CSV table of C-alpha atoms in Angstrom, one decimal:
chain,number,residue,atom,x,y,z
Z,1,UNK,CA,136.2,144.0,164.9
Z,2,UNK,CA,135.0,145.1,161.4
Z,3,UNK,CA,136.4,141.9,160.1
Z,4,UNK,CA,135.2,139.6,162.8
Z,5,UNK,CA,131.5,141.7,161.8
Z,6,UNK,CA,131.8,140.7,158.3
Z,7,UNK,CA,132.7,136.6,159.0
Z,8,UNK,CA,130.0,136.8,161.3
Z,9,UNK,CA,127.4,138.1,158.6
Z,10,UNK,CA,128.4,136.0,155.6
Z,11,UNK,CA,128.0,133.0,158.1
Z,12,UNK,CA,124.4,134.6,158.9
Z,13,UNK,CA,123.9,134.8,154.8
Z,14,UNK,CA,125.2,131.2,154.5
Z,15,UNK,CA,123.4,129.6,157.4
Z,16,UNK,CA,119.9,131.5,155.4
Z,17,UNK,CA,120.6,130.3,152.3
Z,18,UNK,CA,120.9,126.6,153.8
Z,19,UNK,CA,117.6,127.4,155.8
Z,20,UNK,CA,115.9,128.2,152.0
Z,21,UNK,CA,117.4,125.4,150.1
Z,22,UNK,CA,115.8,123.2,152.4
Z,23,UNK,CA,112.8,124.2,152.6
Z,24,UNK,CA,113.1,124.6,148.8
Z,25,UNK,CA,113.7,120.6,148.3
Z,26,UNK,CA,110.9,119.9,150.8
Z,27,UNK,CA,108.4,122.1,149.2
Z,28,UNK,CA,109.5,120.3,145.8
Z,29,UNK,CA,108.9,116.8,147.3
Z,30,UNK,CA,105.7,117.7,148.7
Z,31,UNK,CA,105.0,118.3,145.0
Z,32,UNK,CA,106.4,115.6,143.7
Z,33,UNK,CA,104.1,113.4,145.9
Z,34,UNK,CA,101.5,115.1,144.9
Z,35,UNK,CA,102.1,115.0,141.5
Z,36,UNK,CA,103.0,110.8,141.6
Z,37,UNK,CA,99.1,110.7,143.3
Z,38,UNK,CA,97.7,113.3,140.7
Z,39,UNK,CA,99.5,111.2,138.1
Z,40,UNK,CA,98.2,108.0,139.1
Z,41,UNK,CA,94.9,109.1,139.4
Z,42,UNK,CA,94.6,110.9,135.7
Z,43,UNK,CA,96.8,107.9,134.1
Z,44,UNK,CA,96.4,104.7,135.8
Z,45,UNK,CA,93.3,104.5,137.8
Z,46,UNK,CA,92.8,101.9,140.5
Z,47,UNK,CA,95.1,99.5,139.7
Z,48,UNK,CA,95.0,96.2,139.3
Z,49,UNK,CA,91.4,96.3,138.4
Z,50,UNK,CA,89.2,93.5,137.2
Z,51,UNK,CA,85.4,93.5,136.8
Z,52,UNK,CA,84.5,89.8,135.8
Z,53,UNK,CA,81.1,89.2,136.1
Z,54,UNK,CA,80.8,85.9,138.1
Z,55,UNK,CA,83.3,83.5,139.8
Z,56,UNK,CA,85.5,81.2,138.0
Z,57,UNK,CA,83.1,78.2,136.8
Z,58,UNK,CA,84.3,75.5,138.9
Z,59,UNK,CA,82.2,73.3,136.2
Z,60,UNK,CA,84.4,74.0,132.7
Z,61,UNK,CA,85.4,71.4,130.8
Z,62,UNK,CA,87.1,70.7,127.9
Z,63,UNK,CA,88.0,73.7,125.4
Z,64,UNK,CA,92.1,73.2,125.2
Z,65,UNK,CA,92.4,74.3,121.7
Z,66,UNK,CA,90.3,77.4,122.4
Z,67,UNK,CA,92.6,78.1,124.8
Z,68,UNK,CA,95.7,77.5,123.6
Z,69,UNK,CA,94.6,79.6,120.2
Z,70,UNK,CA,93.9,82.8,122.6
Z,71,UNK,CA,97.4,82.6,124.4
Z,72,UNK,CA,99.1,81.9,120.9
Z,73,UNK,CA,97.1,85.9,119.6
Z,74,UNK,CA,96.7,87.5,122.8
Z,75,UNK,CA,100.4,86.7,124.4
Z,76,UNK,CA,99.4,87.2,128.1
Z,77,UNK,CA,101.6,88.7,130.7
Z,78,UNK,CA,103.8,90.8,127.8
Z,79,UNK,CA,103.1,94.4,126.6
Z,80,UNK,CA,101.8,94.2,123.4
Z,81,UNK,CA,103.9,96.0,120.4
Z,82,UNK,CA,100.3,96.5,118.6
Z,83,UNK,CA,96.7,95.8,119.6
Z,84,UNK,CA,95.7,92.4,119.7
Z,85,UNK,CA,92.6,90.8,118.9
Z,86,UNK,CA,90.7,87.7,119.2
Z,87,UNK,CA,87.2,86.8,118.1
Z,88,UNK,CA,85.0,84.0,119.7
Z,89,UNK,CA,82.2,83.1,117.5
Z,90,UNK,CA,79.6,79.8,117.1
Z,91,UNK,CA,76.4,78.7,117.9
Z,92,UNK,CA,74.1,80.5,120.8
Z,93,UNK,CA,75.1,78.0,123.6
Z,94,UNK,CA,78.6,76.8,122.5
Z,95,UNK,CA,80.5,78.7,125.5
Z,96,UNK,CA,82.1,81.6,124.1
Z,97,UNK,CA,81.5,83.3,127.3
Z,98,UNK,CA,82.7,80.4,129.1
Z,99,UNK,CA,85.8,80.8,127.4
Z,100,UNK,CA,86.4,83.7,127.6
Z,101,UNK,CA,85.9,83.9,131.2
Z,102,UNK,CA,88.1,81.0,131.6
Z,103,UNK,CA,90.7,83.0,130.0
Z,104,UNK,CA,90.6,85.6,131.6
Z,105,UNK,CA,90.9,83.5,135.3
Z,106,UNK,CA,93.5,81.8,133.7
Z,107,UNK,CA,95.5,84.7,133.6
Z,108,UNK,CA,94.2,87.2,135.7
Z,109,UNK,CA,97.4,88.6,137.3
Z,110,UNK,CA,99.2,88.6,133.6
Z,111,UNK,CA,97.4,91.9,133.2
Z,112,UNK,CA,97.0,95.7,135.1
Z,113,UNK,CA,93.3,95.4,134.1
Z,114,UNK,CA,90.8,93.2,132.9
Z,115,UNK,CA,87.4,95.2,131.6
Z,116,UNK,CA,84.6,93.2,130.9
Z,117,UNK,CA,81.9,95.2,128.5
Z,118,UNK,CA,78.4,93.7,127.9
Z,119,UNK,CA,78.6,94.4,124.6
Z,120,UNK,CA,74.7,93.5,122.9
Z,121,UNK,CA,72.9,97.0,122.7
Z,122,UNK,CA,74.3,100.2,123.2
Z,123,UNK,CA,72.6,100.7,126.2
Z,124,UNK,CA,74.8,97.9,127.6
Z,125,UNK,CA,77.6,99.2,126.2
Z,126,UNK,CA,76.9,102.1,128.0
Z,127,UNK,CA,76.4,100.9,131.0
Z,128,UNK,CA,79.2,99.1,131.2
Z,129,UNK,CA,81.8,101.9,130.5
Z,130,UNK,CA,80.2,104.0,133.3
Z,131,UNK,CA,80.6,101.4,135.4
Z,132,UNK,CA,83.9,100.6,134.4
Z,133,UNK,CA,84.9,104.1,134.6
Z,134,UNK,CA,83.7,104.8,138.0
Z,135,UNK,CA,85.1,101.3,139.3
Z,136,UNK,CA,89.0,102.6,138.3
Z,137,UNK,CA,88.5,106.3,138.7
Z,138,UNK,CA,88.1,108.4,136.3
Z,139,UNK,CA,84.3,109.3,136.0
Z,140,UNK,CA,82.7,110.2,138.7
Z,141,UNK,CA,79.1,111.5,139.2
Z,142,UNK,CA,79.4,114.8,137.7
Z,143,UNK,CA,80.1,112.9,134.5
Z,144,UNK,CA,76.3,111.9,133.3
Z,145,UNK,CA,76.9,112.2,129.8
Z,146,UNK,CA,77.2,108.9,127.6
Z,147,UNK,CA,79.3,110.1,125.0
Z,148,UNK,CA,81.4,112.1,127.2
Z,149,UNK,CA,82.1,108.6,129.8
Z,150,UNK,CA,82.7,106.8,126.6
Z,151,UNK,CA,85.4,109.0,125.5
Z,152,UNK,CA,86.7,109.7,129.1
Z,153,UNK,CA,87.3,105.7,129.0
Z,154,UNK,CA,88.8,105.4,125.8
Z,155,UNK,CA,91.0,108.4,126.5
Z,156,UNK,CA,92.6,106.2,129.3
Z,157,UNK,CA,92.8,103.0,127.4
Z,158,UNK,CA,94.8,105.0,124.7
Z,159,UNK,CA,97.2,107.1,127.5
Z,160,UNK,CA,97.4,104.4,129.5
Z,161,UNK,CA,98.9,101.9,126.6
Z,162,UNK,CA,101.1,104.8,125.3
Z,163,UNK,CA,104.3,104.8,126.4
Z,164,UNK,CA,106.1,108.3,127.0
Z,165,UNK,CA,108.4,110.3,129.0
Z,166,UNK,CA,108.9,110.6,132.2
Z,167,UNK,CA,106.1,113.3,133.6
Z,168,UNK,CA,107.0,116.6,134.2
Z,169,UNK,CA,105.7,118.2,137.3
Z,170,UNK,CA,104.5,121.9,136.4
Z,171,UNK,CA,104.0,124.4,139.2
Z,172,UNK,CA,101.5,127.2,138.7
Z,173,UNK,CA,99.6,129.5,141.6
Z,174,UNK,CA,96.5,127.7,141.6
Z,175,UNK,CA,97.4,124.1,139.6
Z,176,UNK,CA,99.6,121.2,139.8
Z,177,UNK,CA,99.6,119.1,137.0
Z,178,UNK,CA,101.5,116.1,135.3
Z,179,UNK,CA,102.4,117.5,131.6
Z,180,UNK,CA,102.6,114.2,129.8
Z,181,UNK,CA,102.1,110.2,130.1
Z,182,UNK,CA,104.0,108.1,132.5
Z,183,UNK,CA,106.6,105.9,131.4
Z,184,UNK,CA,104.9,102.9,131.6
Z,185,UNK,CA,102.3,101.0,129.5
Z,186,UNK,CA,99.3,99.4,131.1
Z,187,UNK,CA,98.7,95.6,130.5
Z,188,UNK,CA,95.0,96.0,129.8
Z,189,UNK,CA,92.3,93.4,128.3
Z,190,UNK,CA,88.5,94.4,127.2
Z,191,UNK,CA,86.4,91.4,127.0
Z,192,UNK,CA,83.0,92.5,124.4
Z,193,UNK,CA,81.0,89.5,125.4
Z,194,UNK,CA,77.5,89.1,123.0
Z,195,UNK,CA,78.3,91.1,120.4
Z,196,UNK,CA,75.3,92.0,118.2
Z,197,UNK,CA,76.0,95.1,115.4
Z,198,UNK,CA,79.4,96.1,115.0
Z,199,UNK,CA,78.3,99.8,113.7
Z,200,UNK,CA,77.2,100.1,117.6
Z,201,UNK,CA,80.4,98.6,118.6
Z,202,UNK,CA,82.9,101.3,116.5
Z,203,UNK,CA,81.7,103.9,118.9
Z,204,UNK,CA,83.0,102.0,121.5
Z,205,UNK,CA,86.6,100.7,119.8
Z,206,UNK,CA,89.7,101.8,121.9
Z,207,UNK,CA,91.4,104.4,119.8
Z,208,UNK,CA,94.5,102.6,121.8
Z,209,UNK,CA,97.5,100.7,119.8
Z,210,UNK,CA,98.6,98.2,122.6
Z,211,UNK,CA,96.6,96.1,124.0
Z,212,UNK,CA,94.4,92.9,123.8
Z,213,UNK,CA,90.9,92.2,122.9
Z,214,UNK,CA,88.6,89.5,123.1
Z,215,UNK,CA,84.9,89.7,121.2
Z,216,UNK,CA,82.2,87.0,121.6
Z,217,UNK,CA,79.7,86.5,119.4
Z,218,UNK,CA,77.2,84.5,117.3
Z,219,UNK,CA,77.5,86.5,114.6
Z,220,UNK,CA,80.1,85.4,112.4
Z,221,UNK,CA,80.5,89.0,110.6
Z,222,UNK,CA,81.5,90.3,113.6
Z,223,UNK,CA,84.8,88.4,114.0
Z,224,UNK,CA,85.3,89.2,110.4
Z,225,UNK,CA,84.9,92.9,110.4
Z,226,UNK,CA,87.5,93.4,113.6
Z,227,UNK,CA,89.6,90.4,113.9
Z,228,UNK,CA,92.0,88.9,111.5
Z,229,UNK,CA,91.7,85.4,110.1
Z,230,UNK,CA,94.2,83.4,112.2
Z,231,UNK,CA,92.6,85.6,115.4
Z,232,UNK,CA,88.7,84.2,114.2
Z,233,UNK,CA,87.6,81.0,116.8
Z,234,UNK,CA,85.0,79.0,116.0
Z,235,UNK,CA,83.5,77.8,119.1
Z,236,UNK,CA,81.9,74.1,117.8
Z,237,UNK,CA,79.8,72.0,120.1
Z,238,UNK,CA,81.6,69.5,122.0
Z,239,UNK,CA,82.6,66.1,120.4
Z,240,UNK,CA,80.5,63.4,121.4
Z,241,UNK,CA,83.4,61.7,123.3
Z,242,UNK,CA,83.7,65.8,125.1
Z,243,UNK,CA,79.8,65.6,125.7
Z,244,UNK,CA,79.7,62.6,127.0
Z,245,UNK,CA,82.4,63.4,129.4
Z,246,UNK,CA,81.5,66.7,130.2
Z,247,UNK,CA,77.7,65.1,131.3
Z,248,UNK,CA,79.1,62.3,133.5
Z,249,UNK,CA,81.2,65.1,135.0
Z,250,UNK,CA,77.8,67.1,136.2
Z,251,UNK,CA,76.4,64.0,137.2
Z,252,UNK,CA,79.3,62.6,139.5
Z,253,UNK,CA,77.9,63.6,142.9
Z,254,UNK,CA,74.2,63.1,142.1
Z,255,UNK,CA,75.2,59.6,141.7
Z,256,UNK,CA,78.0,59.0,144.0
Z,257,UNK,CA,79.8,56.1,142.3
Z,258,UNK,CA,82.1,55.6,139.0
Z,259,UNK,CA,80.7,55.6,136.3
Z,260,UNK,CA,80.0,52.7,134.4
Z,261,UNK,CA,79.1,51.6,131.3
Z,262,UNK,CA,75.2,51.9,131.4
Z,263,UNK,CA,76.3,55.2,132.9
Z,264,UNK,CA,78.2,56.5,129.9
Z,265,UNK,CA,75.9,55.1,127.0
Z,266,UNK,CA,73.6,57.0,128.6
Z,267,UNK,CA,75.0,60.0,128.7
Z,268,UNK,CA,76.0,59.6,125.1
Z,269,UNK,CA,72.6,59.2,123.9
Z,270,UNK,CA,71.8,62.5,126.2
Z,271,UNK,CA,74.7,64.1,124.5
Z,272,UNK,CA,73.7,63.4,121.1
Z,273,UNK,CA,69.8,64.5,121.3
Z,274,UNK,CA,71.2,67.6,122.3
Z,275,UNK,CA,73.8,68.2,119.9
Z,276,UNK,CA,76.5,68.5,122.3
Z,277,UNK,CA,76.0,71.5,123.0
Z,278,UNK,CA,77.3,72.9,126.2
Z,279,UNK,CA,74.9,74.7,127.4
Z,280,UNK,CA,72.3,72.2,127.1
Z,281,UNK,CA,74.3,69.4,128.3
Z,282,UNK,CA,74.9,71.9,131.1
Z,283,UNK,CA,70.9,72.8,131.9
Z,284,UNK,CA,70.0,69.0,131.6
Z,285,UNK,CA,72.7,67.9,134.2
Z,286,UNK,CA,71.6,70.6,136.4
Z,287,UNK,CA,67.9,69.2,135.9
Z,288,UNK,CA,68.8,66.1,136.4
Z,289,UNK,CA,70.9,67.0,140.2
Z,290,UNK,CA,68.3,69.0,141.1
Z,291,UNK,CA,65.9,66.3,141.3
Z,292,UNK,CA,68.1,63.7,142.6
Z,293,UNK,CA,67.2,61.1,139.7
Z,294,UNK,CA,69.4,58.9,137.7
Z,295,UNK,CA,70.4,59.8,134.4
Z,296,UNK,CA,68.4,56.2,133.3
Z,297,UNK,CA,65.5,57.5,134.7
Z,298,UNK,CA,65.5,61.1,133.1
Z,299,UNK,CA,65.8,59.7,130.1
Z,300,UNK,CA,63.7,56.7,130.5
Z,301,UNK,CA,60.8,59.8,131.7
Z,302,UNK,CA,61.8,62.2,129.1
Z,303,UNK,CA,62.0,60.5,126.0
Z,304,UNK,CA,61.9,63.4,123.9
Z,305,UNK,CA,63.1,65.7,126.7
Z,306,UNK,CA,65.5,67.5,123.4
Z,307,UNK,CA,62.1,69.1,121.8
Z,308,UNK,CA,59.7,69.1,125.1
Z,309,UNK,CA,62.1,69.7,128.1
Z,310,UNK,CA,64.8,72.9,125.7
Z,311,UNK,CA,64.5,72.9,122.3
Z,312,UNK,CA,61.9,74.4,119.7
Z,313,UNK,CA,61.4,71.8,117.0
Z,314,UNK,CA,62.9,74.3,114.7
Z,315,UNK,CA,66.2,74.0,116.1
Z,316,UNK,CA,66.2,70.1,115.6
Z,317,UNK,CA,69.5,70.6,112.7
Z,318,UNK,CA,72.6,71.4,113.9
Z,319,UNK,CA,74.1,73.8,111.7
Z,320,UNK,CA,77.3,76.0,112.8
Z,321,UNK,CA,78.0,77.8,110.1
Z,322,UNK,CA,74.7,79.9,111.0
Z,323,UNK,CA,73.6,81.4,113.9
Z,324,UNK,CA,70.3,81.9,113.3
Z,325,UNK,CA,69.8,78.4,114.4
Z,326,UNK,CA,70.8,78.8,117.8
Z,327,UNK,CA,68.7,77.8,120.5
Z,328,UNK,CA,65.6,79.3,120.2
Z,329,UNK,CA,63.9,78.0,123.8
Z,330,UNK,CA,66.9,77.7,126.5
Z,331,UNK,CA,64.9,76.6,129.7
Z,332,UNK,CA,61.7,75.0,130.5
Z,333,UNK,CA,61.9,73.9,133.8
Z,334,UNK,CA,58.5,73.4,135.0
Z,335,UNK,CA,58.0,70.6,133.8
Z,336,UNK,CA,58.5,67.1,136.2
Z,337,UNK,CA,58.3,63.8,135.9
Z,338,UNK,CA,55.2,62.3,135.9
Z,339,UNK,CA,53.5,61.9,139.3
Z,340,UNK,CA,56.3,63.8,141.1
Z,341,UNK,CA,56.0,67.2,142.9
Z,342,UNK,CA,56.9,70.6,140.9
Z,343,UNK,CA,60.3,71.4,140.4
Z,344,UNK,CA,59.8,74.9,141.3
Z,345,UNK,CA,57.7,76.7,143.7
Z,346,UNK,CA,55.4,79.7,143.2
Z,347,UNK,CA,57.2,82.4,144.5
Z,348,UNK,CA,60.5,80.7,142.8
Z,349,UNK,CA,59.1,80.5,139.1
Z,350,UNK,CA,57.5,84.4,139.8
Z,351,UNK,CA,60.9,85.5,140.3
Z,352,UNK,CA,62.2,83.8,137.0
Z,353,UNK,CA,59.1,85.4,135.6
Z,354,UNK,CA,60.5,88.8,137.3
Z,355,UNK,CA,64.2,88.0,135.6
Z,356,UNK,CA,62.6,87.0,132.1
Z,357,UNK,CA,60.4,90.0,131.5
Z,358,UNK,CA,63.3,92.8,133.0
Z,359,UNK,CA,67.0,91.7,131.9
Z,360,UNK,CA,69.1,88.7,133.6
Z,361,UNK,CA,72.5,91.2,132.9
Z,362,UNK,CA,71.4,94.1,135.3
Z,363,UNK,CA,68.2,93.8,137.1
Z,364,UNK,CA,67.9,96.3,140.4
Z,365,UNK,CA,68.2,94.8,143.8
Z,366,UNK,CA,66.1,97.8,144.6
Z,367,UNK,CA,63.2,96.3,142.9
Z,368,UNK,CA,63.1,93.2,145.4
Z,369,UNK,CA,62.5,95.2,148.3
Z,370,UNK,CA,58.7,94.9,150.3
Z,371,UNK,CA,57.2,97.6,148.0
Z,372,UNK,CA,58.4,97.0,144.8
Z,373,UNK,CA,58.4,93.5,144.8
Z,374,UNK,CA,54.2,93.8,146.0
Z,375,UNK,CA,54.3,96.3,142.4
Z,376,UNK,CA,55.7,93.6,140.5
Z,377,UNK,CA,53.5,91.0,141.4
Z,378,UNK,CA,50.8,93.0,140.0
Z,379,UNK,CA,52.5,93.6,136.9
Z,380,UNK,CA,53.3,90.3,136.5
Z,381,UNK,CA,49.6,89.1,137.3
Z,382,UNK,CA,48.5,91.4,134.9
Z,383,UNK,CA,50.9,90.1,132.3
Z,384,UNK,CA,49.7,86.3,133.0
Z,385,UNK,CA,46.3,87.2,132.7
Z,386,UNK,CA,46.3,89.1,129.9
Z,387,UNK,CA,46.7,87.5,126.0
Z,388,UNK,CA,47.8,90.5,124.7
Z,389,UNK,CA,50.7,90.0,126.6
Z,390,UNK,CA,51.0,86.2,126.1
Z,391,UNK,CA,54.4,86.5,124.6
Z,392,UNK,CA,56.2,87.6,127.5
């Protein structure tokens, strides 16, 4: 009996033990889901995650080589051994953005995240990374501090494209926590589109060593302060051939046939007034859709459409190698033909008045409801009306 007593309570001690062990490897798994979750959260964010500011322009044309040069520096789809950058720079007008946001379409899913930073004042700049920040998950309202959002988002770019160990699960009372970065490296890309004073820009440099970058701007010191020669792409105007062809393309539906000869000389002469420039090729074939007119009859109405219709005399000379002969007037489109209705209506050309004197990057919807858009009006009567504030 005494040895049937003691089988019996070793089996009691054993069957325990078993009882413990598995509620030890549960407990651990419940941990080790929690840390994976905690883990993503603090290393990885909402992934995949792109923030591109408009749709993929169904309208580009052209820009091969561009292309081609960003692939051949940027090396999409593999993790980068260093960080690599790329610097768009030309003309106001040329399509760096274009490009850039081409590129990035392009090749979308090569990457874990594509940020897109407004990068012309620091306010942007700002902006941007909070928004960016909150987009992925990793700020969140109780962070209202810019430099603290800044470095909360270049912290992530830098453990994100740092590859480690595997992370260790620590157990504490109170605190779960993953010890070190995962192993695995983020394919990120920040786009720092408009570029105006690098000095504002350092602040907001990734401390990261992987990863790709691609800067537009008109200022030709920028690409040379942060990208290396090879990596520095001058954005020219279009060819004429490229002008001509882009135009025509615009133009196709307006006209609803082939295009024929008269057809292309014309848009060659368009092209040319304008010095192939993209963007102005790009508003005059919009113009000229809008109002359902030939491209014979634009011209044959706007005969000096380059100086009246965009461009301040001042810009008449072409030169690329300096930017400070970019387009000074990109739009007037008031204007009509002669003895044909406005282009625009009122409330239409207040609300580009609305867009002008505010900021075309970031205005608040909040300011078009009943109330605020009644305020406006006022303030953009008052404006209209008043000389001193004839510049706006």
């Amino acid at each position: 009996m005494e040895q049937e007593a003691s089988v019996a309570c070793e089996h009691a001690k054993e069957t325990k033990r078993e009882v413990q062990h598995q509620e030890l490897l549960q407990r651990l798994s419940t941990i080790d889901r929690f840390g994976q979750e905690l883990q993503d959260t603090m290393f990885f964010g909402k992934l995949p995650f792109q923030n591109l500011p408009t749709i993929q322009n169904q309208s580009f044309y052209g820009r091969d080589l561009e292309l081609q040069r960003l692939v051949q520096h940027l090396h999409p789809g593999n993790i980068p051994k260093k960080l690599l950058i790329a610097s768009l720079y030309g003309l106001g007008g040329g399509g760096k953005t274009q490009i850039a946001l081409e590129y990035a379409y392009k090749f979308v899913s090569s990457y874990d995240a594509i940020l897109w930073v407004t990068a012309e004042s620091s306010l942007k700049l700002a902006d941007s990374f909070k928004s960016i920040g909150q987009q992925i998950g990793i700020v969140d309202d109780s962070n209202q501090n810019t430099d603290q959002v800044r470095e909360l988002l270049k912290d992530w770019l830098f453990k994100t494209s740092k590859r480690g160990p595997s992370p260790r699960v620590c157990l504490s009372i109170k605190l779960i926590y993953v010890s070190e970065p995962p192993n695995r490296v983020v394919r990120w890309l920040i786009i720092y589109d408009n570029i105006q004073d690098c000095k504002i820009l350092e602040q907001y440099w990734p401390r990261a060593t992987k990863g790709a970058i691609i800067m537009t701007s008109r200022n030709p010191g920028v690409a040379r302060h942060f990208a290396n020669v090879p990596a520095r792409i001058e954005v020219l105007p279009f060819s004429l051939h490229d002008g001509e062809s882009f135009l025509l393309s615009l133009l196709q539906d307006n006209e609803n046939r082939n295009s024929s000869e008269e057809d292309r000389e014309t848009a060659s002469k368009i092209s040319q007034a304008v010095g192939n420039l993209p963007l102005a090729l790009s508003l005059v074939g919009s113009y000229i859709s809008s109002t359902g007119m030939s491209s014979r009859r634009f011209l044959d109405t706007n005969r000096h459409f380059e100086r009246n219709f965009l461009f301040n005399e001042a810009t008449r000379l072409w030169d690329t190698q300096s930017y400070q002969n970019s387009i000074n007037t990109t739009w007037i489109i008031n204007t009509s033909p002669p003895g044909s209705k406005p282009v625009l209506d009122n409330d239409t050309l207040s609300l580009i008045q609305m867009l002008v004197f505010l900021d075309g990057d970031g205005v608040p919807l909040s300011l078009f409801s009943a109330k605020e858009r009644d305020d406006m009006s006022v303030l953009l009567k008052s404006i209209n009306h008043d000389p001193k504030n004839s510049h706006y």
